[in-house]
Amino acid sequence: MEERVHSFNNLPGPADMELPNLFGRNHWVFGVCHVEIKNPSDIFIAVNPEIDFMKQASPCQILSMPTTQGKAEATVPHLLDAFLIPEGFNPKATALLPGSWSTLEPEMAQAIEDELKKHGVTPALCKVGVCTPKERVILEKRREDFFLPLTPALEMVFREPVKLGGSTRCHGCRMGQASFFEALKRCAQCGRAWYHSRECQRAYWIVHKETCRAPAATASPAAVPLPKLDAHDYYTTKAPNDPEARDLMKSLCLEDGSKRSGIGLPLYRLIITGQDTPEKMRLLFGPNYGTSLEEQHEEVRLQCLLEPPPGSPAHMNMNDSCLVRVLRPATEDEEGKIAEVKGLQALIQGRVGVGNRPSVADMQAILKIYGEDWPGMLLSYSLAVRTMDQRRFGWWLP
């Protein structure tokens, strides 16, 4: 790792401030979360809870380091940046300088404390503890504030629905546990779906309600039928053994389904070649594909029909150079949805300009137009942002 050299010569000395009092009250909380984009990256977030001040750095590579020591070495340069006072900054106005730290894991806290000392930081400023429950909630809230405007861009075209029972990904936004500072929480009714927040659970209730069932307490094992294969399992276990399905995969420039972990790409390529008919959907995804794939099918079709331009989050996923695009024409319902999405895009661009992404405040102002019906517009709003040119904010682009 490239060594970063920090100078502490511009830190105010004892003549400028009272160090014990200042650093005794300036406690910072920090953590690193993962962002699932085309080139996966991490975001470092540090918060001073007392004055609600936050510093963040992105993109960076920290969580991918194989050891705790490696993660500490990659994190400390971002901590050191918090000590640097910009040129022209009043030395006596030092309310933002850190005096002590806390983070999420004890092992990481100790490794970072040792690493700060290696960098020559005064021992009194190297204290790293473990977050209290209250501090963890504060850190998660600031993470949520930072991620909220990015959520539409982070909803990738090929991110698969989460299977019931899976506890490592949010069943709403589908992001993994590493993207959050708090543990995922289980649906109280069925106990088979997990969410990172109550707000996310509410937003995606329309998706989950069809499969949300309280577990039967008295059913005997012999009376429980074998589960039907969902679209993903059929594609990876059954379709590769069907000669007709294998021929279809070959025509779509796909590998053997058993060698792939997702169904987003085959679904996308069926759609852009106009072959997303019930017969061919059943060939690749089985007779029960409608149960687990219907909504994803509708969403990806709309995304393709909208023809995302270069610079949009959706465009970067369109790996189809080996195929001829022949989309089936939009249905009357799809035409209405496309008009709704384009109307939202016009509102967004009228507010923030072409090439820019909307902020949380922009989203709230636009959705407020729809009054009490605004929750029903969330998915259309997300689709509108994903298929808009955002090249001025294109840090996810290659």
Tab-separated table of C-alpha atoms in Angstrom:
chain	number	residue	atom	x	y	z
A	1	MET	CA	0.000	0.000	0.000
A	2	GLU	CA	1.275	3.434	-0.896
A	3	GLU	CA	2.449	5.156	2.258
A	4	ARG	CA	0.753	8.425	3.055
A	5	VAL	CA	2.767	10.969	5.024
A	6	HIS	CA	0.860	13.329	7.303
A	7	SER	CA	2.301	16.411	8.912
A	8	PHE	CA	0.966	17.593	12.244
A	9	ASN	CA	2.869	20.873	12.184
A	10	ASN	CA	-0.334	22.811	11.503
A	11	LEU	CA	-2.103	21.448	14.568
A	12	PRO	CA	-2.595	24.179	17.174
A	13	GLY	CA	-0.323	23.905	20.182
A	14	PRO	CA	-0.927	24.524	23.880
A	15	ALA	CA	-0.607	28.280	23.404
A	16	ASP	CA	-3.578	28.271	21.040
A	17	MET	CA	-6.010	26.052	22.960
A	18	GLU	CA	-6.537	23.930	26.030
A	19	LEU	CA	-5.817	20.435	24.759
A	20	PRO	CA	-7.205	18.394	27.694
A	21	ASN	CA	-10.572	20.149	27.657
A	22	LEU	CA	-10.906	20.179	23.876
A	23	PHE	CA	-9.956	16.585	23.169
A	24	GLY	CA	-11.736	15.294	26.253
A	25	ARG	CA	-15.114	16.255	24.798
A	26	ASN	CA	-14.497	15.569	21.096
A	27	HIS	CA	-15.299	11.920	20.696
A	28	TRP	CA	-15.745	10.560	17.171
A	29	VAL	CA	-17.457	7.368	15.979
A	30	PHE	CA	-16.396	5.733	12.713
A	31	GLY	CA	-17.065	2.710	10.531
A	32	VAL	CA	-16.662	1.344	7.004
A	33	CYS	CA	-19.510	0.036	4.862
A	34	HIS	CA	-19.575	-1.619	1.448
A	35	VAL	CA	-21.122	-0.169	-1.711
A	36	GLU	CA	-22.230	-2.704	-4.313
A	37	ILE	CA	-21.478	-1.039	-7.627
A	38	LYS	CA	-19.831	-2.246	-10.835
A	39	ASN	CA	-16.417	-1.781	-9.216
A	40	PRO	CA	-17.258	-2.626	-5.572
A	41	SER	CA	-15.943	-0.060	-3.139
A	42	ASP	CA	-16.152	0.906	0.518
A	43	ILE	CA	-17.145	4.172	2.185
A	44	PHE	CA	-15.485	5.434	5.353
A	45	ILE	CA	-17.795	7.431	7.625
A	46	ALA	CA	-16.781	9.266	10.823
A	47	VAL	CA	-19.239	11.183	12.985
A	48	ASN	CA	-18.832	13.610	15.870
A	49	PRO	CA	-22.154	12.901	17.624
A	50	GLU	CA	-21.956	15.906	19.933
A	51	ILE	CA	-22.075	18.444	17.127
A	52	ASP	CA	-23.539	16.154	14.437
A	53	PHE	CA	-20.581	16.666	12.093
A	54	MET	CA	-19.622	13.967	9.595
A	55	LYS	CA	-16.600	13.255	7.413
A	56	GLN	CA	-16.679	10.620	4.704
A	57	ALA	CA	-14.281	9.235	2.103
A	58	SER	CA	-15.241	7.222	-0.975
A	59	PRO	CA	-14.546	5.110	-2.868
A	60	CYS	CA	-11.867	3.224	-0.940
A	61	GLN	CA	-10.795	-0.400	-0.432
A	62	ILE	CA	-10.797	-1.477	3.214
A	63	LEU	CA	-13.140	-4.399	3.889
A	64	SER	CA	-11.525	-6.457	1.116
A	65	MET	CA	-8.245	-6.548	3.052
A	66	PRO	CA	-7.676	-10.149	4.234
A	67	THR	CA	-6.551	-9.337	7.792
A	68	THR	CA	-7.601	-6.992	10.601
A	69	GLN	CA	-4.162	-5.396	10.432
A	70	GLY	CA	-4.596	-4.735	6.716
A	71	LYS	CA	-8.001	-3.142	7.332
A	72	ALA	CA	-6.486	-0.956	10.058
A	73	GLU	CA	-3.648	0.193	7.779
A	74	ALA	CA	-6.183	1.126	5.087
A	75	THR	CA	-8.457	2.945	7.563
A	76	VAL	CA	-5.950	5.051	9.513
A	77	PRO	CA	-5.095	7.473	6.640
A	78	HIS	CA	-8.758	8.519	6.631
A	79	LEU	CA	-8.660	9.052	10.398
A	80	LEU	CA	-5.520	11.150	10.095
A	81	ASP	CA	-7.236	13.424	7.592
A	82	ALA	CA	-9.600	14.466	10.373
A	83	PHE	CA	-6.652	16.055	12.227
A	84	LEU	CA	-5.579	18.258	9.323
A	85	ILE	CA	-6.653	21.875	9.565
A	86	PRO	CA	-7.221	23.600	6.201
A	87	GLU	CA	-5.088	26.590	5.331
A	88	GLY	CA	-6.636	29.752	6.693
A	89	PHE	CA	-8.568	27.859	9.386
A	90	ASN	CA	-8.681	29.729	12.693
A	91	PRO	CA	-6.404	27.706	15.027
A	92	LYS	CA	-8.551	28.603	18.011
A	93	ALA	CA	-11.738	27.322	16.362
A	94	THR	CA	-10.790	23.671	16.871
A	95	ALA	CA	-14.143	22.196	17.845
A	96	LEU	CA	-13.988	19.566	15.088
A	97	LEU	CA	-10.652	17.968	15.942
A	98	PRO	CA	-10.894	14.377	17.267
A	99	GLY	CA	-9.823	13.540	20.812
A	100	SER	CA	-10.884	9.903	21.017
A	101	TRP	CA	-12.521	7.329	18.777
A	102	SER	CA	-14.855	4.371	18.872
A	103	THR	CA	-15.616	1.798	16.186
A	104	LEU	CA	-17.678	-1.350	15.739
A	105	GLU	CA	-15.368	-4.259	16.614
A	106	PRO	CA	-12.885	-4.692	19.511
A	107	GLU	CA	-10.212	-6.299	17.305
A	108	MET	CA	-10.387	-3.427	14.824
A	109	ALA	CA	-10.279	-0.861	17.647
A	110	GLN	CA	-7.036	-2.290	19.026
A	111	ALA	CA	-5.426	-2.620	15.586
A	112	ILE	CA	-6.236	0.985	14.703
A	113	GLU	CA	-4.986	2.249	18.058
A	114	ASP	CA	-1.652	0.486	17.415
A	115	GLU	CA	-1.513	1.848	13.868
A	116	LEU	CA	-2.154	5.439	15.003
A	117	LYS	CA	0.795	5.146	17.378
A	118	LYS	CA	2.995	3.897	14.510
A	119	HIS	CA	2.129	7.102	12.628
A	120	GLY	CA	3.438	9.165	15.526
A	121	VAL	CA	0.098	10.390	16.811
A	122	THR	CA	0.243	11.571	20.447
A	123	PRO	CA	-0.807	8.635	22.693
A	124	ALA	CA	-3.554	10.783	24.257
A	125	LEU	CA	-5.202	11.016	20.799
A	126	CYS	CA	-4.896	7.303	19.998
A	127	LYS	CA	-7.661	6.064	22.255
A	128	VAL	CA	-10.015	3.795	20.266
A	129	GLY	CA	-12.924	2.106	22.016
A	130	VAL	CA	-15.978	0.113	20.937
A	131	CYS	CA	-19.233	1.828	19.977
A	132	THR	CA	-22.001	1.934	22.528
A	133	PRO	CA	-25.472	0.912	21.299
A	134	LYS	CA	-26.413	4.598	21.082
A	135	GLU	CA	-23.305	5.427	19.035
A	136	ARG	CA	-24.016	2.544	16.677
A	137	VAL	CA	-27.509	3.924	16.066
A	138	ILE	CA	-26.030	7.383	15.345
A	139	LEU	CA	-23.521	5.918	12.891
A	140	GLU	CA	-26.220	3.915	11.109
A	141	LYS	CA	-28.422	7.005	10.859
A	142	ARG	CA	-25.624	8.990	9.223
A	143	ARG	CA	-24.925	6.080	6.872
A	144	GLU	CA	-28.603	6.026	5.945
A	145	ASP	CA	-28.563	9.787	5.274
A	146	PHE	CA	-25.525	9.373	3.017
A	147	PHE	CA	-26.875	6.327	1.152
A	148	LEU	CA	-30.467	7.463	0.639
A	149	PRO	CA	-29.855	9.629	-2.440
A	150	LEU	CA	-27.620	6.892	-3.852
A	151	THR	CA	-30.149	4.076	-3.425
A	152	PRO	CA	-31.649	4.314	-6.918
A	153	ALA	CA	-28.169	4.162	-8.463
A	154	LEU	CA	-27.183	1.212	-6.266
A	155	GLU	CA	-30.164	-0.953	-7.239
A	156	MET	CA	-28.307	-2.933	-9.872
A	157	VAL	CA	-30.095	-4.476	-12.856
A	158	PHE	CA	-28.769	-7.949	-12.142
A	159	ARG	CA	-29.061	-8.073	-8.377
A	160	GLU	CA	-31.131	-11.157	-7.628
A	161	PRO	CA	-34.169	-11.283	-5.316
A	162	VAL	CA	-33.201	-12.687	-1.931
A	163	LYS	CA	-34.534	-16.146	-1.113
A	164	LEU	CA	-36.775	-16.495	1.916
A	165	GLY	CA	-34.677	-17.522	4.880
A	166	GLY	CA	-31.548	-15.752	3.662
A	167	SER	CA	-30.216	-13.559	6.455
A	168	THR	CA	-27.144	-12.004	4.825
A	169	ARG	CA	-28.972	-9.580	2.492
A	170	CYS	CA	-31.792	-7.122	2.991
A	171	HIS	CA	-34.905	-8.551	1.308
A	172	GLY	CA	-35.944	-5.015	0.340
A	173	CYS	CA	-33.028	-3.120	-1.178
A	174	ARG	CA	-31.071	-6.435	-1.547
A	175	MET	CA	-27.810	-4.962	-0.245
A	176	GLY	CA	-25.586	-7.215	1.871
A	177	GLN	CA	-24.922	-6.975	5.596
A	178	ALA	CA	-21.542	-5.318	4.914
A	179	SER	CA	-23.442	-2.273	3.603
A	180	PHE	CA	-24.900	-1.558	7.048
A	181	PHE	CA	-23.565	-0.820	10.527
A	182	GLU	CA	-26.421	-2.581	12.335
A	183	ALA	CA	-27.492	-6.224	12.043
A	184	LEU	CA	-30.379	-7.055	9.713
A	185	LYS	CA	-33.700	-7.556	11.506
A	186	ARG	CA	-36.138	-10.391	10.827
A	187	CYS	CA	-39.783	-9.979	9.728
A	188	ALA	CA	-41.811	-10.536	12.911
A	189	GLN	CA	-44.681	-12.248	11.107
A	190	CYS	CA	-43.021	-14.922	8.979
A	191	GLY	CA	-39.473	-14.925	10.378
A	192	ARG	CA	-38.111	-15.661	6.883
A	193	ALA	CA	-37.304	-12.199	5.502
A	194	TRP	CA	-34.678	-9.775	6.797
A	195	TYR	CA	-34.479	-5.991	6.456
A	196	HIS	CA	-31.943	-3.318	7.394
A	197	SER	CA	-34.625	-0.869	8.575
A	198	ARG	CA	-38.336	-0.552	9.232
A	199	GLU	CA	-38.554	2.006	6.424
A	200	CYS	CA	-37.088	-0.453	3.925
A	201	GLN	CA	-39.489	-3.159	5.106
A	202	ARG	CA	-42.447	-0.832	4.618
A	203	ALA	CA	-41.292	0.301	1.176
A	204	TYR	CA	-41.031	-3.286	-0.066
A	205	TRP	CA	-44.058	-4.726	1.747
A	206	ILE	CA	-45.927	-4.824	-1.563
A	207	VAL	CA	-43.316	-7.341	-2.752
A	208	HIS	CA	-43.096	-9.407	0.434
A	209	LYS	CA	-46.765	-9.606	1.396
A	210	GLU	CA	-47.530	-12.432	-1.047
A	211	THR	CA	-44.944	-14.702	0.577
A	212	CYS	CA	-45.245	-13.464	4.163
A	213	ARG	CA	-46.903	-16.259	6.083
A	214	ALA	CA	-46.622	-17.107	9.764
A	215	PRO	CA	-44.891	-20.509	10.093
A	216	ALA	CA	-47.262	-23.418	10.829
A	217	ALA	CA	-46.525	-24.663	14.356
A	218	THR	CA	-48.395	-27.967	14.238
A	219	ALA	CA	-47.593	-29.325	10.785
A	220	SER	CA	-45.834	-32.662	10.899
A	221	PRO	CA	-42.735	-33.211	8.746
A	222	ALA	CA	-44.548	-35.834	6.657
A	223	ALA	CA	-47.344	-33.365	5.856
A	224	VAL	CA	-45.020	-30.631	4.553
A	225	PRO	CA	-44.697	-30.869	0.743
A	226	LEU	CA	-41.323	-30.585	-0.913
A	227	PRO	CA	-40.679	-26.976	-1.979
A	228	LYS	CA	-41.005	-26.168	-5.666
A	229	LEU	CA	-37.857	-25.002	-7.408
A	230	ASP	CA	-37.752	-21.248	-7.836
A	231	ALA	CA	-36.419	-19.616	-11.003
A	232	HIS	CA	-32.820	-19.428	-9.767
A	233	ASP	CA	-32.625	-23.061	-8.644
A	234	TYR	CA	-34.252	-24.306	-11.846
A	235	TYR	CA	-31.820	-22.338	-14.005
A	236	THR	CA	-28.778	-23.697	-12.187
A	237	THR	CA	-29.896	-27.317	-11.630
A	238	LYS	CA	-32.537	-28.356	-14.171
A	239	ALA	CA	-32.071	-26.208	-17.279
A	240	PRO	CA	-28.442	-27.337	-17.903
A	241	ASN	CA	-29.712	-30.911	-18.324
A	242	ASP	CA	-32.346	-29.968	-20.908
A	243	PRO	CA	-30.950	-29.983	-24.495
A	244	GLU	CA	-33.467	-27.374	-25.670
A	245	ALA	CA	-32.622	-25.072	-22.767
A	246	ARG	CA	-28.892	-25.510	-23.445
A	247	ASP	CA	-29.427	-24.509	-27.079
A	248	LEU	CA	-31.288	-21.401	-25.928
A	249	MET	CA	-28.437	-20.496	-23.559
A	250	LYS	CA	-25.952	-20.888	-26.395
A	251	SER	CA	-27.992	-18.606	-28.655
A	252	LEU	CA	-27.936	-15.988	-25.898
A	253	CYS	CA	-24.126	-16.247	-25.522
A	254	LEU	CA	-24.558	-17.665	-22.016
A	255	GLU	CA	-22.460	-20.199	-20.176
A	256	ASP	CA	-23.931	-23.399	-18.812
A	257	GLY	CA	-26.516	-22.294	-16.235
A	258	SER	CA	-24.964	-24.530	-13.578
A	259	LYS	CA	-21.764	-22.466	-13.775
A	260	ARG	CA	-23.528	-19.158	-13.124
A	261	SER	CA	-24.782	-17.836	-9.814
A	262	GLY	CA	-27.475	-15.446	-11.051
A	263	ILE	CA	-30.444	-15.249	-13.392
A	264	GLY	CA	-30.354	-11.500	-14.076
A	265	LEU	CA	-28.193	-11.800	-17.190
A	266	PRO	CA	-30.207	-14.584	-18.908
A	267	LEU	CA	-33.428	-12.709	-18.120
A	268	TYR	CA	-32.003	-9.484	-19.558
A	269	ARG	CA	-30.813	-11.215	-22.729
A	270	LEU	CA	-34.142	-12.937	-23.273
A	271	ILE	CA	-35.801	-9.523	-23.034
A	272	ILE	CA	-33.503	-7.613	-25.403
A	273	THR	CA	-33.750	-10.361	-28.047
A	274	GLY	CA	-37.550	-10.457	-27.795
A	275	GLN	CA	-37.528	-14.051	-26.536
A	276	ASP	CA	-39.011	-13.437	-23.095
A	277	THR	CA	-42.119	-15.432	-24.014
A	278	PRO	CA	-43.787	-17.794	-21.498
A	279	GLU	CA	-42.443	-20.816	-23.376
A	280	LYS	CA	-38.806	-19.733	-23.295
A	281	MET	CA	-39.059	-18.336	-19.776
A	282	ARG	CA	-40.242	-21.794	-18.679
A	283	LEU	CA	-37.343	-23.416	-20.549
A	284	LEU	CA	-34.738	-21.506	-18.545
A	285	PHE	CA	-36.529	-20.790	-15.276
A	286	GLY	CA	-39.060	-23.616	-14.869
A	287	PRO	CA	-42.866	-23.829	-14.708
A	288	ASN	CA	-42.998	-21.754	-11.496
A	289	TYR	CA	-40.948	-18.829	-12.813
A	290	GLY	CA	-43.876	-16.431	-12.461
A	291	THR	CA	-43.910	-16.778	-8.670
A	292	SER	CA	-40.380	-15.500	-8.091
A	293	LEU	CA	-39.560	-13.690	-11.332
A	294	GLU	CA	-42.666	-11.817	-12.458
A	295	GLU	CA	-41.881	-8.465	-10.847
A	296	GLN	CA	-38.200	-8.577	-11.804
A	297	HIS	CA	-39.211	-9.430	-15.373
A	298	GLU	CA	-41.552	-6.430	-15.536
A	299	GLU	CA	-38.936	-4.092	-14.042
A	300	VAL	CA	-36.105	-5.132	-16.362
A	301	ARG	CA	-38.400	-4.948	-19.400
A	302	LEU	CA	-39.337	-1.383	-18.488
A	303	GLN	CA	-35.694	-0.526	-17.976
A	304	CYS	CA	-34.792	-1.873	-21.418
A	305	LEU	CA	-37.743	-0.128	-23.089
A	306	LEU	CA	-36.580	3.164	-21.537
A	307	GLU	CA	-33.206	2.724	-23.317
A	308	PRO	CA	-30.914	4.054	-20.550
A	309	PRO	CA	-28.344	6.478	-22.020
A	310	PRO	CA	-24.573	6.340	-21.426
A	311	GLY	CA	-23.859	7.841	-18.027
A	312	SER	CA	-26.871	6.251	-16.364
A	313	PRO	CA	-26.432	3.574	-13.670
A	314	ALA	CA	-28.543	1.129	-15.723
A	315	HIS	CA	-26.518	1.540	-18.919
A	316	MET	CA	-23.313	0.206	-17.390
A	317	ASN	CA	-24.912	-3.227	-16.955
A	318	MET	CA	-25.909	-3.668	-20.588
A	319	ASN	CA	-23.441	-6.302	-21.740
A	320	ASP	CA	-25.116	-7.388	-24.972
A	321	SER	CA	-22.644	-6.701	-27.793
A	322	CYS	CA	-22.925	-10.286	-29.063
A	323	LEU	CA	-26.693	-10.050	-29.617
A	324	VAL	CA	-29.158	-8.295	-31.915
A	325	ARG	CA	-31.613	-6.175	-29.921
A	326	VAL	CA	-35.222	-6.924	-30.895
A	327	LEU	CA	-37.359	-6.011	-27.912
A	328	ARG	CA	-41.020	-6.947	-28.029
A	329	PRO	CA	-43.117	-3.780	-28.325
A	330	ALA	CA	-44.403	-2.275	-25.111
A	331	THR	CA	-47.892	-3.246	-24.002
A	332	GLU	CA	-50.512	-0.625	-23.210
A	333	ASP	CA	-49.786	-0.958	-19.477
A	334	GLU	CA	-46.031	-0.646	-20.107
A	335	GLU	CA	-46.600	2.453	-22.250
A	336	GLY	CA	-48.422	4.043	-19.330
A	337	LYS	CA	-45.621	3.144	-16.933
A	338	ILE	CA	-42.966	4.472	-19.338
A	339	ALA	CA	-44.857	7.756	-19.620
A	340	GLU	CA	-45.005	7.944	-15.826
A	341	VAL	CA	-41.248	7.358	-15.518
A	342	LYS	CA	-40.419	9.888	-18.237
A	343	GLY	CA	-42.665	12.415	-16.517
A	344	LEU	CA	-40.672	11.907	-13.322
A	345	GLN	CA	-37.422	12.285	-15.257
A	346	ALA	CA	-38.630	15.602	-16.665
A	347	LEU	CA	-39.451	16.793	-13.136
A	348	ILE	CA	-36.058	15.655	-11.824
A	349	GLN	CA	-34.064	17.223	-14.661
A	350	GLY	CA	-36.083	20.409	-14.423
A	351	ARG	CA	-35.097	20.631	-10.778
A	352	VAL	CA	-31.428	19.500	-10.822
A	353	GLY	CA	-30.409	19.825	-14.485
A	354	VAL	CA	-29.214	17.213	-16.997
A	355	GLY	CA	-26.319	15.023	-15.853
A	356	ASN	CA	-26.856	15.611	-12.142
A	357	ARG	CA	-28.337	13.272	-9.563
A	358	PRO	CA	-31.197	14.363	-7.302
A	359	SER	CA	-30.651	14.733	-3.571
A	360	VAL	CA	-32.927	13.495	-0.809
A	361	ALA	CA	-34.510	16.946	-0.651
A	362	ASP	CA	-35.138	16.838	-4.420
A	363	MET	CA	-36.775	13.407	-4.131
A	364	GLN	CA	-39.004	14.568	-1.277
A	365	ALA	CA	-40.045	17.715	-3.134
A	366	ILE	CA	-40.905	15.791	-6.313
A	367	LEU	CA	-42.795	12.959	-4.595
A	368	LYS	CA	-44.695	15.506	-2.480
A	369	ILE	CA	-46.513	16.455	-5.677
A	370	TYR	CA	-48.340	13.113	-5.523
A	371	GLY	CA	-49.748	13.759	-2.053
A	372	GLU	CA	-50.753	10.693	-0.063
A	373	ASP	CA	-50.119	8.474	-3.091
A	374	TRP	CA	-46.354	9.164	-3.028
A	375	PRO	CA	-45.346	5.689	-1.631
A	376	GLY	CA	-46.752	4.110	-4.781
A	377	MET	CA	-44.384	6.241	-6.870
A	378	LEU	CA	-41.170	5.063	-5.179
A	379	LEU	CA	-40.410	2.250	-7.623
A	380	SER	CA	-41.116	4.499	-10.630
A	381	TYR	CA	-38.904	7.191	-9.109
A	382	SER	CA	-36.111	4.654	-8.579
A	383	LEU	CA	-36.468	3.488	-12.188
A	384	ALA	CA	-36.436	7.092	-13.416
A	385	VAL	CA	-33.159	7.865	-11.613
A	386	ARG	CA	-31.472	4.598	-12.706
A	387	THR	CA	-32.202	5.318	-16.371
A	388	MET	CA	-31.104	8.986	-16.347
A	389	ASP	CA	-27.760	10.375	-17.463
A	390	GLN	CA	-25.767	11.124	-14.292
A	391	ARG	CA	-22.290	11.348	-15.765
A	392	ARG	CA	-21.445	14.439	-13.684
A	393	PHE	CA	-21.912	12.248	-10.634
A	394	GLY	CA	-20.527	9.149	-12.319
A	395	TRP	CA	-18.066	7.873	-9.669
A	396	TRP	CA	-19.520	4.387	-10.265
A	397	LEU	CA	-18.562	4.519	-13.953
A	398	PRO	CA	-15.391	2.751	-15.178
